[in-house]
Amino acid sequence: MELSGAGTHRIQNLASLLAAQDMSSMPPVDKWDPPYCGDIGMAIKTDGTWFYQGSPIGRMPLVKLFARVLRRDADGRHSLVTPVEKVDVAVEDAPFLGVEMQVEGEGKAQQLTFRTNVDDIVVCGPENPIRFVEEAGSGGLKPYLLVRGRLEALITRALYYDIVEMAISSHVRPDGVSAERPGIWSGGRFFELVAE
């Protein structure tokens, strides 16, 4: 991530990543209802590393392929889904990490764009909100960004510190009421830095 003079962050090669990411070509995993085929030993650790039967998957193109057919169901379970089968994926925290952030504009016009560890590009806003959860043990906050479907990315600690730095200590909510909780604007929505 590069920082330029006014605190604007730039995602490296954003234009080429956007060109490569055709969301319309994403498999319709939420519409598929294949038979459940069990647990084959797939797991995603907290640091974003994918494992198969206890061994890390070192080939990023394979990880990205699996990420395209990953789904989280309403019951919170994650699975790899194809039209003909569904297998479990044990996810320790979130399946993705938010690893880069680009900031454009300021105030209500500000827009935050994130890159995940599998090169998804996500613009934070009403359809892809950030939520904050209290971290067990520390009482601090952990930020999660909705990537697609019910899949989230845990925003890395370094980016979280950048978000906290940008947080606005007072604002006017869309209903016109003044509030004093810190938060950030993105995509026309204000996200308060408070646990759900």
Short mmCIF file of C-alpha atoms in Angstrom, two decimals:
data_model
loop_
_atom_site.label_atom_id
_atom_site.label_comp_id
_atom_site.label_asym_id
_atom_site.label_seq_id
_atom_site.Cartn_x
_atom_site.Cartn_y
_atom_site.Cartn_z
CA MET A 1 0.00 0.00 0.00
CA GLU A 2 1.29 3.42 -0.86
CA LEU A 3 0.51 6.54 1.08
CA SER A 4 0.37 9.82 -0.73
CA GLY A 5 0.45 13.31 0.73
CA ALA A 6 -3.15 13.77 1.89
CA GLY A 7 -3.46 10.38 3.57
CA THR A 8 -4.86 8.82 0.41
CA HIS A 9 -4.08 5.12 0.12
CA ARG A 10 -3.63 3.51 -3.30
CA ILE A 11 -4.16 -0.14 -4.13
CA GLN A 12 -1.38 -1.32 -6.39
CA ASN A 13 -2.57 -2.12 -9.92
CA LEU A 14 -6.22 -1.35 -9.03
CA ALA A 15 -7.22 -0.84 -12.67
CA SER A 16 -5.86 -4.23 -13.75
CA LEU A 17 -7.41 -5.96 -10.72
CA LEU A 18 -10.79 -4.42 -11.55
CA ALA A 19 -10.48 -5.47 -15.19
CA ALA A 20 -9.69 -9.04 -14.12
CA GLN A 21 -12.56 -9.15 -11.64
CA ASP A 22 -15.76 -9.70 -13.54
CA MET A 23 -18.37 -10.19 -10.81
CA SER A 24 -20.95 -11.15 -13.42
CA SER A 25 -18.86 -14.22 -14.19
CA MET A 26 -18.78 -15.35 -10.55
CA PRO A 27 -20.38 -18.79 -10.18
CA PRO A 28 -23.94 -18.52 -8.80
CA VAL A 29 -23.06 -20.57 -5.70
CA ASP A 30 -25.98 -19.17 -3.69
CA LYS A 31 -28.41 -20.63 -6.24
CA TRP A 32 -26.90 -24.11 -6.37
CA ASP A 33 -28.35 -26.84 -4.16
CA PRO A 34 -26.09 -29.88 -4.65
CA PRO A 35 -25.97 -32.90 -2.36
CA TYR A 36 -23.77 -32.63 0.72
CA CYS A 37 -20.63 -34.75 0.30
CA GLY A 38 -19.05 -34.34 3.74
CA ASP A 39 -15.80 -33.07 5.18
CA ILE A 40 -12.70 -33.56 3.00
CA GLY A 41 -10.31 -31.68 5.30
CA MET A 42 -10.53 -28.13 3.87
CA ALA A 43 -9.82 -25.29 6.31
CA ILE A 44 -9.04 -21.57 6.33
CA LYS A 45 -6.96 -20.32 9.25
CA THR A 46 -7.23 -16.90 10.89
CA ASP A 47 -4.26 -15.61 8.87
CA GLY A 48 -6.06 -16.44 5.60
CA THR A 49 -4.02 -19.57 4.80
CA TRP A 50 -6.02 -22.33 3.13
CA PHE A 51 -5.33 -25.95 4.14
CA TYR A 52 -6.20 -29.31 2.64
CA GLN A 53 -5.93 -32.29 5.01
CA GLY A 54 -3.56 -30.42 7.30
CA SER A 55 -1.20 -29.10 4.60
CA PRO A 56 -1.19 -25.48 3.42
CA ILE A 57 -2.26 -24.88 -0.15
CA GLY A 58 0.67 -22.92 -1.57
CA ARG A 59 -0.63 -22.32 -5.09
CA MET A 60 -2.47 -18.98 -5.10
CA PRO A 61 -4.33 -19.69 -8.38
CA LEU A 62 -5.85 -22.78 -6.71
CA VAL A 63 -6.80 -20.79 -3.59
CA LYS A 64 -8.45 -18.15 -5.79
CA LEU A 65 -10.37 -20.87 -7.64
CA PHE A 66 -11.65 -22.32 -4.36
CA ALA A 67 -12.53 -18.81 -3.13
CA ARG A 68 -14.81 -18.34 -6.15
CA VAL A 69 -16.94 -21.36 -5.15
CA LEU A 70 -16.94 -20.67 -1.41
CA ARG A 71 -20.31 -20.07 0.22
CA ARG A 72 -21.54 -19.31 3.72
CA ASP A 73 -25.01 -20.56 4.47
CA ALA A 74 -27.57 -18.97 6.80
CA ASP A 75 -26.51 -21.34 9.58
CA GLY A 76 -22.96 -19.89 9.43
CA ARG A 77 -21.34 -22.97 7.88
CA HIS A 78 -18.88 -22.50 5.02
CA SER A 79 -18.66 -24.87 2.05
CA LEU A 80 -17.16 -25.27 -1.36
CA VAL A 81 -20.08 -25.63 -3.76
CA THR A 82 -20.33 -26.84 -7.34
CA PRO A 83 -23.51 -27.77 -9.23
CA VAL A 84 -22.96 -31.42 -8.24
CA GLU A 85 -21.38 -31.41 -4.74
CA LYS A 86 -20.96 -29.49 -1.51
CA VAL A 87 -18.11 -30.05 0.97
CA ASP A 88 -17.34 -28.46 4.34
CA VAL A 89 -14.70 -25.79 4.88
CA ALA A 90 -13.68 -25.11 8.48
CA VAL A 91 -13.15 -21.35 8.80
CA GLU A 92 -11.43 -20.16 11.99
CA ASP A 93 -12.55 -16.54 11.69
CA ALA A 94 -13.38 -14.97 8.31
CA PRO A 95 -12.54 -16.68 5.01
CA PHE A 96 -10.82 -13.60 3.58
CA LEU A 97 -8.56 -10.80 4.79
CA GLY A 98 -8.81 -7.14 3.79
CA VAL A 99 -5.14 -6.44 3.01
CA GLU A 100 -5.14 -3.14 1.11
CA MET A 101 -7.32 -0.05 1.19
CA GLN A 102 -7.69 2.91 -1.10
CA VAL A 103 -9.31 6.12 0.18
CA GLU A 104 -10.85 8.65 -2.19
CA GLY A 105 -12.67 11.85 -1.29
CA GLU A 106 -13.49 13.03 2.20
CA GLY A 107 -16.43 13.50 4.53
CA LYS A 108 -19.73 12.17 3.18
CA ALA A 109 -18.16 11.82 -0.29
CA GLN A 110 -15.41 9.51 0.98
CA GLN A 111 -15.12 6.06 -0.57
CA LEU A 112 -13.07 3.15 0.80
CA THR A 113 -12.06 0.42 -1.63
CA PHE A 114 -10.49 -2.77 -0.28
CA ARG A 115 -8.46 -5.58 -1.84
CA THR A 116 -8.69 -8.98 -0.20
CA ASN A 117 -5.94 -11.57 0.06
CA VAL A 118 -7.54 -13.36 -2.93
CA ASP A 119 -7.70 -10.13 -4.99
CA ASP A 120 -11.41 -9.39 -4.63
CA ILE A 121 -11.96 -5.64 -4.98
CA VAL A 122 -14.75 -4.41 -2.69
CA VAL A 123 -16.12 -0.88 -2.41
CA CYS A 124 -17.41 -0.33 1.11
CA GLY A 125 -20.94 1.07 1.26
CA PRO A 126 -24.56 0.07 1.88
CA GLU A 127 -24.24 -3.20 -0.09
CA ASN A 128 -20.79 -4.05 1.29
CA PRO A 129 -20.82 -2.68 4.85
CA ILE A 130 -18.16 -2.77 7.52
CA ARG A 131 -19.22 -4.12 10.88
CA PHE A 132 -17.29 -4.12 14.13
CA VAL A 133 -17.25 -6.95 16.65
CA GLU A 134 -15.78 -6.87 20.13
CA GLU A 135 -12.60 -8.95 20.23
CA ALA A 136 -12.70 -11.62 22.92
CA GLY A 137 -10.17 -11.03 25.66
CA SER A 138 -8.99 -7.57 24.62
CA GLY A 139 -12.25 -5.66 24.47
CA GLY A 140 -11.00 -4.03 21.26
CA LEU A 141 -12.85 -4.04 17.96
CA LYS A 142 -12.39 -6.33 14.97
CA PRO A 143 -13.62 -4.93 11.64
CA TYR A 144 -15.27 -7.16 9.02
CA LEU A 145 -16.18 -6.19 5.46
CA LEU A 146 -18.96 -7.97 3.58
CA VAL A 147 -17.39 -9.23 0.35
CA ARG A 148 -20.28 -11.11 -1.33
CA GLY A 149 -23.20 -13.26 -0.26
CA ARG A 150 -22.56 -13.85 3.45
CA LEU A 151 -18.76 -14.01 3.02
CA GLU A 152 -16.68 -11.51 4.95
CA ALA A 153 -13.10 -10.33 5.09
CA LEU A 154 -11.42 -9.54 8.40
CA ILE A 155 -9.70 -6.20 7.87
CA THR A 156 -6.07 -6.49 8.93
CA ARG A 157 -4.87 -4.75 12.06
CA ALA A 158 -2.73 -2.26 10.10
CA LEU A 159 -5.73 -1.16 8.01
CA TYR A 160 -7.91 -1.01 11.12
CA TYR A 161 -5.45 1.48 12.62
CA ASP A 162 -5.74 3.54 9.42
CA ILE A 163 -9.55 3.44 9.74
CA VAL A 164 -9.40 4.56 13.36
CA GLU A 165 -7.11 7.43 12.35
CA MET A 166 -9.65 8.54 9.75
CA ALA A 167 -12.62 8.18 12.09
CA ILE A 168 -14.73 11.24 12.51
CA SER A 169 -15.48 12.08 16.14
CA SER A 170 -18.78 13.83 15.42
CA HIS A 171 -21.15 13.69 12.51
CA VAL A 172 -24.72 14.20 11.46
CA ARG A 173 -26.56 10.99 10.73
CA PRO A 174 -28.80 10.73 7.64
CA ASP A 175 -31.84 11.43 9.87
CA GLY A 176 -30.29 14.82 10.79
CA VAL A 177 -29.55 13.94 14.42
CA SER A 178 -26.08 14.84 15.65
CA ALA A 179 -24.10 11.98 17.12
CA GLU A 180 -20.79 11.82 18.97
CA ARG A 181 -19.58 8.31 18.18
CA PRO A 182 -16.50 8.06 15.96
CA GLY A 183 -16.88 6.43 12.58
CA ILE A 184 -16.07 6.62 8.89
CA TRP A 185 -17.97 7.49 5.74
CA SER A 186 -17.87 5.27 2.68
CA GLY A 187 -20.25 5.00 -0.25
CA GLY A 188 -22.63 7.54 1.27
CA ARG A 189 -23.06 5.63 4.54
CA PHE A 190 -21.58 6.32 7.96
CA PHE A 191 -20.16 3.32 9.83
CA GLU A 192 -19.84 3.86 13.58
CA LEU A 193 -16.85 2.30 15.29
CA VAL A 194 -18.95 0.40 17.81
CA ALA A 195 -19.48 -3.31 18.34
CA GLU A 196 -22.71 -4.81 16.99
#
